[in-house]
N, CA, C and O atoms as a GROMACS GRO file, in nm:
protein
  536
    1UNK      N    1   7.406 -10.919 -15.534
    1UNK     CA    2   7.496 -11.001 -15.584
    1UNK      C    3   7.491 -11.139 -15.508
    1UNK      O    4   7.506 -11.156 -15.387
    2UNK      N    5   7.468 -11.226 -15.597
    2UNK     CA    6   7.485 -11.353 -15.519
    2UNK      C    7   7.576 -11.425 -15.405
    2UNK      O    8   7.693 -11.429 -15.444
    3UNK      N    9   7.562 -11.474 -15.296
    3UNK     CA   10   7.634 -11.459 -15.223
    3UNK      C   11   7.739 -11.573 -15.288
    3UNK      O   12   7.855 -11.571 -15.247
    4UNK      N   13   7.702 -11.665 -15.382
    4UNK     CA   14   7.820 -11.733 -15.436
    4UNK      C   15   7.933 -11.681 -15.527
    4UNK      O   16   8.040 -11.734 -15.557
    5UNK      N   17   7.881 -11.562 -15.563
    5UNK     CA   18   7.954 -11.452 -15.671
    5UNK      C   19   8.046 -11.339 -15.589
    5UNK      O   20   8.127 -11.264 -15.643
    6UNK      N   21   8.016 -11.344 -15.449
    6UNK     CA   22   8.088 -11.261 -15.368
    6UNK      C   23   8.215 -11.302 -15.321
    6UNK      O   24   8.227 -11.398 -15.246
    7UNK      N   25   8.311 -11.233 -15.362
    7UNK     CA   26   8.489 -11.279 -15.326
    7UNK      C   27   8.463 -11.337 -15.191
    7UNK      O   28   8.374 -11.298 -15.116
    8UNK      N   29   8.526 -11.406 -15.172
    8UNK     CA   30   8.578 -11.478 -15.023
    8UNK      C   31   8.677 -11.374 -14.973
    8UNK      O   32   8.772 -11.324 -15.034
    9UNK      N   33   8.630 -11.351 -14.835
    9UNK     CA   34   8.704 -11.242 -14.719
    9UNK      C   35   8.823 -11.354 -14.672
    9UNK      O   36   8.796 -11.471 -14.698
   10UNK      N   37   8.927 -11.331 -14.616
   10UNK     CA   38   9.029 -11.400 -14.551
   10UNK      C   39   8.967 -11.372 -14.430
   10UNK      O   40   8.929 -11.264 -14.384
   11UNK      N   41   8.959 -11.514 -14.373
   11UNK     CA   42   8.906 -11.520 -14.222
   11UNK      C   43   8.985 -11.411 -14.100
   11UNK      O   44   8.948 -11.381 -13.987
   12UNK      N   45   9.098 -11.374 -14.171
   12UNK     CA   46   9.203 -11.259 -14.063
   12UNK      C   47   9.126 -11.137 -14.084
   12UNK      O   48   9.126 -11.059 -13.988
   13UNK      N   49   9.067 -11.105 -14.179
   13UNK     CA   50   8.986 -10.957 -14.212
   13UNK      C   51   8.850 -11.011 -14.183
   13UNK      O   52   8.782 -10.910 -14.167
   14UNK      N   53   8.769 -11.124 -14.165
   14UNK     CA   54   8.619 -11.122 -14.122
   14UNK      C   55   8.616 -11.079 -13.988
   14UNK      O   56   8.593 -11.174 -13.914
   15UNK      N   57   8.629 -10.984 -13.935
   15UNK     CA   58   8.618 -10.932 -13.781
   15UNK      C   59   8.504 -11.015 -13.714
   15UNK      O   60   8.524 -11.081 -13.611
   16UNK      N   61   8.381 -11.008 -13.778
   16UNK     CA   62   8.266 -11.017 -13.721
   16UNK      C   63   8.202 -11.208 -13.742
   16UNK      O   64   8.091 -11.248 -13.709
   17UNK      N   65   8.299 -11.281 -13.798
   17UNK     CA   66   8.245 -11.408 -13.840
   17UNK      C   67   8.236 -11.495 -13.720
   17UNK      O   68   8.158 -11.589 -13.733
   18UNK      N   69   8.310 -11.483 -13.579
   18UNK     CA   70   8.267 -11.578 -13.503
   18UNK      C   71   8.245 -11.680 -13.511
   18UNK      O   72   8.134 -11.729 -13.493
   19UNK      N   73   8.347 -11.741 -13.539
   19UNK     CA   74   8.346 -11.890 -13.578
   19UNK      C   75   8.355 -11.988 -13.459
   19UNK      O   76   8.407 -12.097 -13.486
   20UNK      N   77   8.321 -11.972 -13.355
   20UNK     CA   78   8.313 -11.994 -13.200
   20UNK      C   79   8.199 -12.029 -13.184
   20UNK      O   80   8.188 -12.124 -13.107
   21UNK      N   81   8.092 -11.983 -13.233
   21UNK     CA   82   7.947 -11.976 -13.207
   21UNK      C   83   7.890 -12.118 -13.286
   21UNK      O   84   7.838 -12.124 -13.398
   22UNK      N   85   7.914 -12.215 -13.205
   22UNK     CA   86   7.893 -12.352 -13.233
   22UNK      C   87   7.732 -12.374 -13.222
   22UNK      O   88   7.660 -12.358 -13.123
   23UNK      N   89   7.689 -12.422 -13.380
   23UNK     CA   90   7.558 -12.427 -13.390
   23UNK      C   91   7.469 -12.519 -13.338
   23UNK      O   92   7.347 -12.510 -13.327
   24UNK      N   93   7.574 -12.644 -13.297
   24UNK     CA   94   7.498 -12.737 -13.202
   24UNK      C   95   7.434 -12.647 -13.076
   24UNK      O   96   7.314 -12.626 -13.058
   25UNK      N   97   7.544 -12.598 -12.994
   25UNK     CA   98   7.508 -12.471 -12.876
   25UNK      C   99   7.406 -12.361 -12.908
   25UNK      O  100   7.324 -12.316 -12.829
   26UNK      N  101   7.421 -12.330 -13.017
   26UNK     CA  102   7.386 -12.202 -13.027
   26UNK      C  103   7.207 -12.168 -13.032
   26UNK      O  104   7.148 -12.063 -13.009
   27UNK      N  105   7.147 -12.318 -13.075
   27UNK     CA  106   6.977 -12.319 -13.075
   27UNK      C  107   6.945 -12.285 -12.939
   27UNK      O  108   7.010 -12.306 -12.837
   28UNK      N  109   6.825 -12.224 -12.958
   28UNK     CA  110   6.784 -12.189 -12.794
   28UNK      C  111   6.751 -12.301 -12.726
   28UNK      O  112   6.790 -12.289 -12.610
   29UNK      N  113   6.690 -12.416 -12.747
   29UNK     CA  114   6.643 -12.478 -12.637
   29UNK      C  115   6.786 -12.572 -12.590
   29UNK      O  116   6.796 -12.620 -12.477
   30UNK      N  117   6.886 -12.586 -12.689
   30UNK     CA  118   6.996 -12.676 -12.634
   30UNK      C  119   7.077 -12.557 -12.572
   30UNK      O  120   7.165 -12.593 -12.493
   31UNK      N  121   7.067 -12.437 -12.589
   31UNK     CA  122   7.181 -12.334 -12.502
   31UNK      C  123   7.081 -12.334 -12.359
   31UNK      O  124   7.139 -12.349 -12.252
   32UNK      N  125   6.949 -12.318 -12.359
   32UNK     CA  126   6.872 -12.350 -12.230
   32UNK      C  127   6.924 -12.489 -12.132
   32UNK      O  128   6.962 -12.487 -12.015
   33UNK      N  129   6.914 -12.590 -12.210
   33UNK     CA  130   6.983 -12.702 -12.150
   33UNK      C  131   7.128 -12.715 -12.095
   33UNK      O  132   7.156 -12.755 -11.982
   34UNK      N  133   7.199 -12.683 -12.172
   34UNK     CA  134   7.361 -12.662 -12.109
   34UNK      C  135   7.366 -12.528 -12.018
   34UNK      O  136   7.441 -12.528 -11.921
   35UNK      N  137   7.303 -12.439 -12.041
   35UNK     CA  138   7.319 -12.342 -11.933
   35UNK      C  139   7.255 -12.410 -11.796
   35UNK      O  140   7.326 -12.399 -11.696
   36UNK      N  141   7.157 -12.465 -11.784
   36UNK     CA  142   7.088 -12.537 -11.645
   36UNK      C  143   7.191 -12.652 -11.601
   36UNK      O  144   7.206 -12.671 -11.480
   37UNK      N  145   7.271 -12.740 -11.704
   37UNK     CA  146   7.366 -12.810 -11.645
   37UNK      C  147   7.483 -12.763 -11.592
   37UNK      O  148   7.542 -12.806 -11.493
   38UNK      N  149   7.518 -12.660 -11.674
   38UNK     CA  150   7.646 -12.616 -11.630
   38UNK      C  151   7.628 -12.560 -11.468
   38UNK      O  152   7.716 -12.572 -11.382
   39UNK      N  153   7.505 -12.501 -11.447
   39UNK     CA  154   7.489 -12.458 -11.304
   39UNK      C  155   7.471 -12.576 -11.194
   39UNK      O  156   7.480 -12.562 -11.072
   40UNK      N  157   7.444 -12.692 -11.266
   40UNK     CA  158   7.440 -12.811 -11.149
   40UNK      C  159   7.547 -12.901 -11.216
   40UNK      O  160   7.553 -12.975 -11.314
   41UNK      N  161   7.616 -12.866 -11.132
   41UNK     CA  162   7.747 -12.995 -11.213
   41UNK      C  163   7.696 -13.154 -11.144
   41UNK      O  164   7.741 -13.253 -11.202
   42UNK      N  165   7.652 -13.164 -11.087
   42UNK     CA  166   7.624 -13.324 -11.010
   42UNK      C  167   7.492 -13.381 -11.129
   42UNK      O  168   7.441 -13.491 -11.107
   43UNK      N  169   7.460 -13.323 -11.214
   43UNK     CA  170   7.347 -13.313 -11.314
   43UNK      C  171   7.203 -13.304 -11.256
   43UNK      O  172   7.175 -13.284 -11.138
   44UNK      N  173   7.133 -13.320 -11.339
   44UNK     CA  174   6.977 -13.292 -11.337
   44UNK      C  175   6.873 -13.378 -11.353
   44UNK      O  176   6.880 -13.400 -11.474
   45UNK      N  177   6.793 -13.433 -11.317
   45UNK     CA  178   6.712 -13.546 -11.329
   45UNK      C  179   6.609 -13.471 -11.476
   45UNK      O  180   6.561 -13.361 -11.500
   46UNK      N  181   6.613 -13.579 -11.534
   46UNK     CA  182   6.493 -13.502 -11.658
   46UNK      C  183   6.399 -13.422 -11.630
   46UNK      O  184   6.407 -13.310 -11.680
   47UNK      N  185   6.274 -13.455 -11.538
   47UNK     CA  186   6.181 -13.374 -11.512
   47UNK      C  187   6.235 -13.237 -11.442
   47UNK      O  188   6.186 -13.125 -11.450
   48UNK      N  189   6.306 -13.263 -11.397
   48UNK     CA  190   6.369 -13.110 -11.330
   48UNK      C  191   6.421 -13.047 -11.428
   48UNK      O  192   6.376 -12.934 -11.441
   49UNK      N  193   6.542 -13.094 -11.542
   49UNK     CA  194   6.552 -13.030 -11.634
   49UNK      C  195   6.438 -12.979 -11.753
   49UNK      O  196   6.452 -12.877 -11.821
   50UNK      N  197   6.350 -13.051 -11.760
   50UNK     CA  198   6.207 -13.029 -11.853
   50UNK      C  199   6.146 -12.891 -11.782
   50UNK      O  200   6.095 -12.802 -11.850
   51UNK      N  201   6.156 -12.885 -11.661
   51UNK     CA  202   6.101 -12.760 -11.582
   51UNK      C  203   6.178 -12.638 -11.598
   51UNK      O  204   6.131 -12.525 -11.608
   52UNK      N  205   6.288 -12.668 -11.601
   52UNK     CA  206   6.390 -12.553 -11.579
   52UNK      C  207   6.391 -12.474 -11.738
   52UNK      O  208   6.404 -12.353 -11.749
   53UNK      N  209   6.374 -12.566 -11.849
   53UNK     CA  210   6.391 -12.519 -11.963
   53UNK      C  211   6.253 -12.475 -12.044
   53UNK      O  212   6.227 -12.398 -12.136
   54UNK      N  213   6.184 -12.557 -11.967
   54UNK     CA  214   6.032 -12.513 -12.019
   54UNK      C  215   6.017 -12.558 -12.164
   54UNK      O  216   5.996 -12.488 -12.262
   55UNK      N  217   6.037 -12.726 -12.156
   55UNK     CA  218   6.044 -12.766 -12.272
   55UNK      C  219   5.965 -12.895 -12.261
   55UNK      O  220   5.975 -12.958 -12.156
   56UNK      N  221   5.892 -12.940 -12.353
   56UNK     CA  222   5.800 -13.091 -12.355
   56UNK      C  223   5.896 -13.190 -12.330
   56UNK      O  224   6.016 -13.168 -12.342
   57UNK      N  225   5.832 -13.338 -12.281
   57UNK     CA  226   5.898 -13.452 -12.297
   57UNK      C  227   6.004 -13.460 -12.432
   57UNK      O  228   6.127 -13.464 -12.435
   58UNK      N  229   5.919 -13.461 -12.526
   58UNK     CA  230   5.978 -13.508 -12.658
   58UNK      C  231   6.058 -13.407 -12.718
   58UNK      O  232   6.159 -13.435 -12.782
   59UNK      N  233   6.012 -13.278 -12.697
   59UNK     CA  234   6.121 -13.165 -12.750
   59UNK      C  235   6.279 -13.206 -12.671
   59UNK      O  236   6.388 -13.239 -12.719
   60UNK      N  237   6.232 -13.185 -12.528
   60UNK     CA  238   6.375 -13.217 -12.429
   60UNK      C  239   6.435 -13.352 -12.501
   60UNK      O  240   6.550 -13.347 -12.544
   61UNK      N  241   6.377 -13.443 -12.512
   61UNK     CA  242   6.464 -13.611 -12.566
   61UNK      C  243   6.523 -13.572 -12.686
   61UNK      O  244   6.619 -13.644 -12.716
   62UNK      N  245   6.498 -13.477 -12.768
   62UNK     CA  246   6.564 -13.501 -12.905
   62UNK      C  247   6.662 -13.352 -12.868
   62UNK      O  248   6.762 -13.340 -12.938
   63UNK      N  249   6.645 -13.283 -12.803
   63UNK     CA  250   6.781 -13.205 -12.792
   63UNK      C  251   6.872 -13.252 -12.711
   63UNK      O  252   6.982 -13.200 -12.730
   64UNK      N  253   6.869 -13.338 -12.620
   64UNK     CA  254   6.912 -13.417 -12.535
   64UNK      C  255   6.996 -13.535 -12.617
   64UNK      O  256   7.102 -13.586 -12.580
   65UNK      N  257   6.929 -13.562 -12.728
   65UNK     CA  258   6.974 -13.681 -12.839
   65UNK      C  259   7.107 -13.586 -12.899
   65UNK      O  260   7.223 -13.612 -12.867
   66UNK      N  261   7.080 -13.500 -12.969
   66UNK     CA  262   7.140 -13.418 -13.052
   66UNK      C  263   7.304 -13.388 -12.957
   66UNK      O  264   7.412 -13.439 -12.983
   67UNK      N  265   7.269 -13.281 -12.834
   67UNK     CA  266   7.367 -13.282 -12.740
   67UNK      C  267   7.468 -13.424 -12.691
   67UNK      O  268   7.590 -13.420 -12.678
   68UNK      N  269   7.394 -13.528 -12.673
   68UNK     CA  270   7.459 -13.644 -12.637
   68UNK      C  271   7.530 -13.695 -12.783
   68UNK      O  272   7.629 -13.764 -12.757
   69UNK      N  273   7.512 -13.684 -12.893
   69UNK     CA  274   7.565 -13.709 -13.017
   69UNK      C  275   7.688 -13.659 -13.060
   69UNK      O  276   7.772 -13.702 -13.140
   70UNK      N  277   7.680 -13.532 -12.971
   70UNK     CA  278   7.783 -13.430 -12.982
   70UNK      C  279   7.905 -13.449 -12.918
   70UNK      O  280   8.014 -13.411 -12.958
   71UNK      N  281   7.872 -13.530 -12.782
   71UNK     CA  282   7.965 -13.553 -12.685
   71UNK      C  283   7.941 -13.409 -12.573
   71UNK      O  284   8.030 -13.365 -12.500
   72UNK      N  285   7.842 -13.371 -12.581
   72UNK     CA  286   7.823 -13.252 -12.513
   72UNK      C  287   7.765 -13.277 -12.345
   72UNK      O  288   7.797 -13.220 -12.241
   73UNK      N  289   7.671 -13.382 -12.371
   73UNK     CA  290   7.605 -13.427 -12.215
   73UNK      C  291   7.619 -13.555 -12.220
   73UNK      O  292   7.655 -13.618 -12.319
   74UNK      N  293   7.588 -13.608 -12.095
   74UNK     CA  294   7.570 -13.777 -12.072
   74UNK      C  295   7.451 -13.810 -12.016
   74UNK      O  296   7.411 -13.739 -11.923
   75UNK      N  297   7.367 -13.933 -12.064
   75UNK     CA  298   7.244 -13.968 -11.953
   75UNK      C  299   7.275 -14.073 -11.908
   75UNK      O  300   7.326 -14.159 -11.981
   76UNK      N  301   7.258 -14.088 -11.814
   76UNK     CA  302   7.262 -14.196 -11.704
   76UNK      C  303   7.128 -14.260 -11.665
   76UNK      O  304   7.060 -14.201 -11.582
   77UNK      N  305   7.083 -14.381 -11.720
   77UNK     CA  306   6.949 -14.402 -11.684
   77UNK      C  307   6.963 -14.521 -11.557
   77UNK      O  308   7.041 -14.615 -11.543
   78UNK      N  309   6.878 -14.482 -11.494
   78UNK     CA  310   6.884 -14.583 -11.324
   78UNK      C  311   6.725 -14.577 -11.244
   78UNK      O  312   6.621 -14.561 -11.308
   79UNK      N  313   6.728 -14.590 -11.135
   79UNK     CA  314   6.624 -14.599 -11.048
   79UNK      C  315   6.644 -14.524 -10.935
   79UNK      O  316   6.743 -14.534 -10.862
   80UNK      N  317   6.522 -14.426 -10.913
   80UNK     CA  318   6.548 -14.353 -10.793
   80UNK      C  319   6.394 -14.388 -10.716
   80UNK      O  320   6.284 -14.349 -10.753
   81UNK      N  321   6.426 -14.470 -10.606
   81UNK     CA  322   6.273 -14.510 -10.511
   81UNK      C  323   6.196 -14.612 -10.607
   81UNK      O  324   6.073 -14.601 -10.599
   82UNK      N  325   6.242 -14.706 -10.695
   82UNK     CA  326   6.205 -14.799 -10.794
   82UNK      C  327   6.143 -14.738 -10.899
   82UNK      O  328   6.060 -14.805 -10.960
   83UNK      N  329   6.166 -14.615 -10.937
   83UNK     CA  330   6.107 -14.533 -11.054
   83UNK      C  331   6.214 -14.503 -11.134
   83UNK      O  332   6.323 -14.454 -11.106
   84UNK      N  333   6.153 -14.552 -11.267
   84UNK     CA  334   6.297 -14.491 -11.369
   84UNK      C  335   6.321 -14.337 -11.375
   84UNK      O  336   6.241 -14.243 -11.380
   85UNK      N  337   6.461 -14.340 -11.374
   85UNK     CA  338   6.520 -14.195 -11.360
   85UNK      C  339   6.639 -14.192 -11.475
   85UNK      O  340   6.724 -14.278 -11.496
   86UNK      N  341   6.619 -14.052 -11.551
   86UNK     CA  342   6.747 -14.045 -11.631
   86UNK      C  343   6.804 -13.897 -11.567
   86UNK      O  344   6.744 -13.796 -11.529
   87UNK      N  345   6.930 -13.929 -11.571
   87UNK     CA  346   7.008 -13.799 -11.496
   87UNK      C  347   7.106 -13.756 -11.596
   87UNK      O  348   7.178 -13.833 -11.659
   88UNK      N  349   7.103 -13.605 -11.609
   88UNK     CA  350   7.149 -13.542 -11.758
   88UNK      C  351   7.290 -13.477 -11.680
   88UNK      O  352   7.295 -13.426 -11.567
   89UNK      N  353   7.393 -13.496 -11.770
   89UNK     CA  354   7.519 -13.407 -11.690
   89UNK      C  355   7.589 -13.367 -11.832
   89UNK      O  356   7.584 -13.417 -11.944
   90UNK      N  357   7.656 -13.253 -11.777
   90UNK     CA  358   7.759 -13.218 -11.887
   90UNK      C  359   7.882 -13.316 -11.886
   90UNK      O  360   7.926 -13.374 -11.787
   91UNK      N  361   7.934 -13.324 -12.026
   91UNK     CA  362   8.059 -13.402 -11.996
   91UNK      C  363   8.151 -13.333 -11.969
   91UNK      O  364   8.109 -13.218 -11.952
   92UNK      N  365   8.308 -13.342 -11.948
   92UNK     CA  366   8.388 -13.290 -11.943
   92UNK      C  367   8.421 -13.198 -12.050
   92UNK      O  368   8.457 -13.082 -12.033
   93UNK      N  369   8.405 -13.266 -12.175
   93UNK     CA  370   8.438 -13.167 -12.299
   93UNK      C  371   8.352 -13.113 -12.318
   93UNK      O  372   8.387 -13.004 -12.363
   94UNK      N  373   8.190 -13.123 -12.310
   94UNK     CA  374   8.100 -13.037 -12.305
   94UNK      C  375   8.089 -12.903 -12.232
   94UNK      O  376   8.050 -12.794 -12.275
   95UNK      N  377   8.131 -12.934 -12.123
   95UNK     CA  378   8.188 -12.823 -12.012
   95UNK      C  379   8.268 -12.726 -12.082
   95UNK      O  380   8.226 -12.612 -12.103
   96UNK      N  381   8.392 -12.769 -12.123
   96UNK     CA  382   8.486 -12.673 -12.211
   96UNK      C  383   8.428 -12.624 -12.306
   96UNK      O  384   8.435 -12.502 -12.317
   97UNK      N  385   8.362 -12.692 -12.394
   97UNK     CA  386   8.304 -12.622 -12.521
   97UNK      C  387   8.175 -12.504 -12.503
   97UNK      O  388   8.132 -12.421 -12.583
   98UNK      N  389   8.134 -12.537 -12.361
   98UNK     CA  390   8.047 -12.459 -12.356
   98UNK      C  391   8.063 -12.336 -12.293
   98UNK      O  392   7.982 -12.243 -12.291
   99UNK      N  393   8.192 -12.342 -12.232
   99UNK     CA  394   8.246 -12.216 -12.162
   99UNK      C  395   8.346 -12.142 -12.258
   99UNK      O  396   8.381 -12.025 -12.241
  100UNK      N  397   8.392 -12.229 -12.369
  100UNK     CA  398   8.445 -12.151 -12.494
  100UNK      C  399   8.347 -12.064 -12.594
  100UNK      O  400   8.381 -11.966 -12.660
  101UNK      N  401   8.249 -12.109 -12.590
  101UNK     CA  402   8.152 -12.057 -12.647
  101UNK      C  403   8.099 -11.940 -12.578
  101UNK      O  404   8.078 -11.838 -12.645
  102UNK      N  405   8.076 -11.940 -12.457
  102UNK     CA  406   8.058 -11.837 -12.370
  102UNK      C  407   8.149 -11.743 -12.381
  102UNK      O  408   8.101 -11.630 -12.375
  103UNK      N  409   8.272 -11.750 -12.397
  103UNK     CA  410   8.403 -11.662 -12.439
  103UNK      C  411   8.351 -11.586 -12.583
  103UNK      O  412   8.354 -11.463 -12.589
  104UNK      N  413   8.311 -11.652 -12.679
  104UNK     CA  414   8.300 -11.580 -12.789
  104UNK      C  415   8.180 -11.508 -12.788
  104UNK      O  416   8.173 -11.392 -12.828
  105UNK      N  417   8.056 -11.594 -12.728
  105UNK     CA  418   7.912 -11.504 -12.746
  105UNK      C  419   7.982 -11.318 -12.624
  105UNK      O  420   7.960 -11.202 -12.657
  106UNK      N  421   8.037 -11.353 -12.532
  106UNK     CA  422   8.094 -11.250 -12.476
  106UNK      C  423   8.153 -11.131 -12.563
  106UNK      O  424   8.117 -11.013 -12.552
  107UNK      N  425   8.268 -11.191 -12.669
  107UNK     CA  426   8.317 -11.112 -12.758
  107UNK      C  427   8.214 -11.041 -12.857
  107UNK      O  428   8.227 -10.930 -12.909
  108UNK      N  429   8.106 -11.132 -12.872
  108UNK     CA  430   7.983 -11.088 -12.964
  108UNK      C  431   7.938 -10.952 -12.913
  108UNK      O  432   7.947 -10.850 -12.980
  109UNK      N  433   7.884 -10.957 -12.782
  109UNK     CA  434   7.838 -10.855 -12.716
  109UNK      C  435   7.939 -10.723 -12.710
  109UNK      O  436   7.891 -10.611 -12.730
  110UNK      N  437   8.066 -10.739 -12.685
  110UNK     CA  438   8.173 -10.620 -12.668
  110UNK      C  439   8.178 -10.574 -12.797
  110UNK      O  440   8.196 -10.454 -12.817
  111UNK      N  441   8.163 -10.670 -12.911
  111UNK     CA  442   8.190 -10.612 -13.042
  111UNK      C  443   8.069 -10.482 -13.083
  111UNK      O  444   8.084 -10.364 -13.114
  112UNK      N  445   7.934 -10.580 -13.065
  112UNK     CA  446   7.810 -10.492 -13.077
  112UNK      C  447   7.835 -10.366 -13.037
  112UNK      O  448   7.848 -10.267 -13.109
  113UNK      N  449   7.842 -10.375 -12.895
  113UNK     CA  450   7.816 -10.269 -12.801
  113UNK      C  451   7.929 -10.139 -12.865
  113UNK      O  452   7.907 -10.018 -12.867
  114UNK      N  453   8.048 -10.211 -12.911
  114UNK     CA  454   8.142 -10.099 -12.970
  114UNK      C  455   8.080 -10.046 -13.100
  114UNK      O  456   8.059  -9.925 -13.106
  115UNK      N  457   8.050 -10.120 -13.200
  115UNK     CA  458   8.019 -10.106 -13.289
  115UNK      C  459   7.893 -10.019 -13.308
  115UNK      O  460   7.868  -9.967 -13.417
  116UNK      N  461   7.824 -10.006 -13.215
  116UNK     CA  462   7.672  -9.933 -13.171
  116UNK      C  463   7.756  -9.799 -13.120
  116UNK      O  464   7.688  -9.698 -13.139
  117UNK      N  465   7.865  -9.775 -13.071
  117UNK     CA  466   7.939  -9.645 -13.013
  117UNK      C  467   7.880  -9.619 -12.873
  117UNK      O  468   7.872  -9.508 -12.820
  118UNK      N  469   7.833  -9.762 -12.808
  118UNK     CA  470   7.813  -9.769 -12.656
  118UNK      C  471   7.923  -9.802 -12.608
  118UNK      O  472   8.014  -9.859 -12.667
  119UNK      N  473   7.921  -9.753 -12.449
  119UNK     CA  474   8.040  -9.820 -12.371
  119UNK      C  475   7.989  -9.958 -12.365
  119UNK      O  476   7.876 -10.006 -12.370
  120UNK      N  477   8.164 -10.029 -12.348
  120UNK     CA  478   8.166 -10.174 -12.340
  120UNK      C  479   8.126 -10.218 -12.247
  120UNK      O  480   8.150 -10.145 -12.151
  121UNK      N  481   8.062 -10.326 -12.214
  121UNK     CA  482   8.021 -10.373 -12.093
  121UNK      C  483   8.157 -10.401 -11.997
  121UNK      O  484   8.261 -10.407 -12.062
  122UNK      N  485   8.168 -10.416 -11.870
  122UNK     CA  486   8.283 -10.434 -11.795
  122UNK      C  487   8.254 -10.585 -11.778
  122UNK      O  488   8.144 -10.638 -11.766
  123UNK      N  489   8.389 -10.648 -11.781
  123UNK     CA  490   8.384 -10.803 -11.815
  123UNK      C  491   8.414 -10.814 -11.670
  123UNK      O  492   8.528 -10.829 -11.625
  124UNK      N  493   8.264 -10.802 -11.573
  124UNK     CA  494   8.267 -10.852 -11.445
  124UNK      C  495   8.253 -10.959 -11.400
  124UNK      O  496   8.258 -10.991 -11.282
  125UNK      N  497   8.232 -11.043 -11.515
  125UNK     CA  498   8.167 -11.205 -11.501
  125UNK      C  499   8.289 -11.274 -11.467
  125UNK      O  500   8.397 -11.246 -11.520
  126UNK      N  501   8.275 -11.361 -11.379
  126UNK     CA  502   8.399 -11.482 -11.339
  126UNK      C  503   8.367 -11.605 -11.389
  126UNK      O  504   8.340 -11.689 -11.304
  127UNK      N  505   8.362 -11.644 -11.521
  127UNK     CA  506   8.329 -11.779 -11.548
  127UNK      C  507   8.406 -11.894 -11.489
  127UNK      O  508   8.368 -12.011 -11.495
  128UNK      N  509   8.516 -11.854 -11.431
  128UNK     CA  510   8.619 -11.944 -11.369
  128UNK      C  511   8.522 -12.021 -11.266
  128UNK      O  512   8.546 -12.141 -11.258
  129UNK      N  513   8.429 -11.978 -11.193
  129UNK     CA  514   8.340 -12.043 -11.107
  129UNK      C  515   8.273 -12.171 -11.180
  129UNK      O  516   8.220 -12.260 -11.113
  130UNK      N  517   8.277 -12.175 -11.290
  130UNK     CA  518   8.185 -12.227 -11.385
  130UNK      C  519   8.276 -12.376 -11.448
  130UNK      O  520   8.241 -12.493 -11.464
  131UNK      N  521   8.402 -12.305 -11.471
  131UNK     CA  522   8.463 -12.400 -11.509
  131UNK      C  523   8.515 -12.547 -11.448
  131UNK      O  524   8.545 -12.647 -11.513
  132UNK      N  525   8.516 -12.529 -11.306
  132UNK     CA  526   8.551 -12.680 -11.233
  132UNK      C  527   8.394 -12.684 -11.142
  132UNK      O  528   8.330 -12.594 -11.087
  133UNK      N  529   8.369 -12.825 -11.155
  133UNK     CA  530   8.229 -12.876 -11.095
  133UNK      C  531   8.288 -12.857 -10.972
  133UNK      O  532   8.410 -12.862 -10.957
  134UNK      N  533   8.186 -12.829 -10.857
  134UNK     CA  534   8.182 -12.827 -10.712
  134UNK      C  535   8.195 -12.988 -10.669
  134UNK      O  536   8.194 -13.021 -10.550
   0.00000   0.00000   0.00000
């Protein structure tokens, strides 16, 4: 049956719809960028971020543009020892959106484990340490 011919399920019954999985964040390279930045609240220089994420200059630039347009990251251009430098940081709203995304992702893991009949992973992760910049 084509998707358009299927009856619509009310969102209250769509247990596994995970609307909080933000498509902008969920892309692998952007997820890598945001994960790197959340652990560096003071920001990262472009070359350091490129190295951590394993991306090329052009690829990282494009993903940063998407994240900046969505107000998830800010880019500050300046100089360090007379050399141009771009400093990349999570915005306050970007940090909040990313932490919300992680909460939904944790629910996906719990639901998948439960559906597979496996013991649910202990929620031993304390995201509060990521919630506030140092």
